[in-house]
C-alpha positions as MATLAB code, in Angstrom:
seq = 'XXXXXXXXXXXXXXXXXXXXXXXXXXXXXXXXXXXXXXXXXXXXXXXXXXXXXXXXXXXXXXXXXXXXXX';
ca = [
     -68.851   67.609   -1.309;
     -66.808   65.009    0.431;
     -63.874   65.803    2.479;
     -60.870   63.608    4.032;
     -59.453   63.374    7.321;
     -57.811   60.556    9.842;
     -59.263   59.728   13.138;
     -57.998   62.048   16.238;
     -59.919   60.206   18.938;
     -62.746   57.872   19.285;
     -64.445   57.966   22.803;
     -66.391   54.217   22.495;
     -68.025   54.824   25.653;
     -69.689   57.945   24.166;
     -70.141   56.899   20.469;
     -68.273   60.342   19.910;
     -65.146   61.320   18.198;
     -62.916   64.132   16.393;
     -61.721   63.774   12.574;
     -58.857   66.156   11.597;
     -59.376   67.456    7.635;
     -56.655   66.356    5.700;
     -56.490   70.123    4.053;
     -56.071   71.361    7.543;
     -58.951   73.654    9.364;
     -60.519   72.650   13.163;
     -60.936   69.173   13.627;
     -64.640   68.507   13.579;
     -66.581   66.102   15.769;
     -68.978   63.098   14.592;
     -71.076   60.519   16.246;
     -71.185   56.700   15.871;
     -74.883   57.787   14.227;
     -72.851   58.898   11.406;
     -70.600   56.253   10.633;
     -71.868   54.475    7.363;
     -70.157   51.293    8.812;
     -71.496   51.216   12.701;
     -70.639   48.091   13.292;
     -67.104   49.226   13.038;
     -65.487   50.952   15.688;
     -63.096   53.694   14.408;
     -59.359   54.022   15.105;
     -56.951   56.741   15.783;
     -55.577   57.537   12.780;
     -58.067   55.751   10.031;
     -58.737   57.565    6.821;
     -62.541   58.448    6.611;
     -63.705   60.353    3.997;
     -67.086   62.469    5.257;
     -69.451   65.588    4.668;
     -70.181   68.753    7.119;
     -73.050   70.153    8.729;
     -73.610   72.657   10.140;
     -74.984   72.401   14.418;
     -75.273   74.098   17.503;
     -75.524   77.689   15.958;
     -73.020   76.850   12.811;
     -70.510   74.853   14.337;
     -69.390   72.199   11.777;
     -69.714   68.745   12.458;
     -68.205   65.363   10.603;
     -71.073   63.236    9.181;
     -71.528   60.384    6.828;
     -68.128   58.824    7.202;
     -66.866   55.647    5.305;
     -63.738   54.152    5.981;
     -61.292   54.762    2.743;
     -59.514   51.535    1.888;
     -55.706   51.734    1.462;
];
């Protein structure tokens, strides 16, 4: 199921980040692994849509995000 967010923060020295949900909830952190478009760094409040696993015990995490064009 694919979910929406915008960008919260992108550490580029890290590869890591935090994607608030659009239908409100924790934001949930992702990895440049999991950007479909790596080439791209994100920015603070971009429109990604993504899907959740679960890590670390069942904590959710952002993964497979592409960039939603306006």
């Amino acid at each position: 199921m694919t979910h929406f967010g915008k960008i919260k923060s992108y550490d580029t020295s890290k590869g890591r980040g935090m994607i608030a949900p659009e239908k409100g909830g924790e934001t949930l952190e992702f990895v440049k692994a999991d950007l479909q478009q790596e080439a791209k760094e994100p920015k603070q409040g971009e429109r990604f849509g993504y899907e959740t696993r679960q890590v670390d015990g069942g904590k959710p995490q952002a993964t497979k995000l592409v960039l939603q064009q306006a």
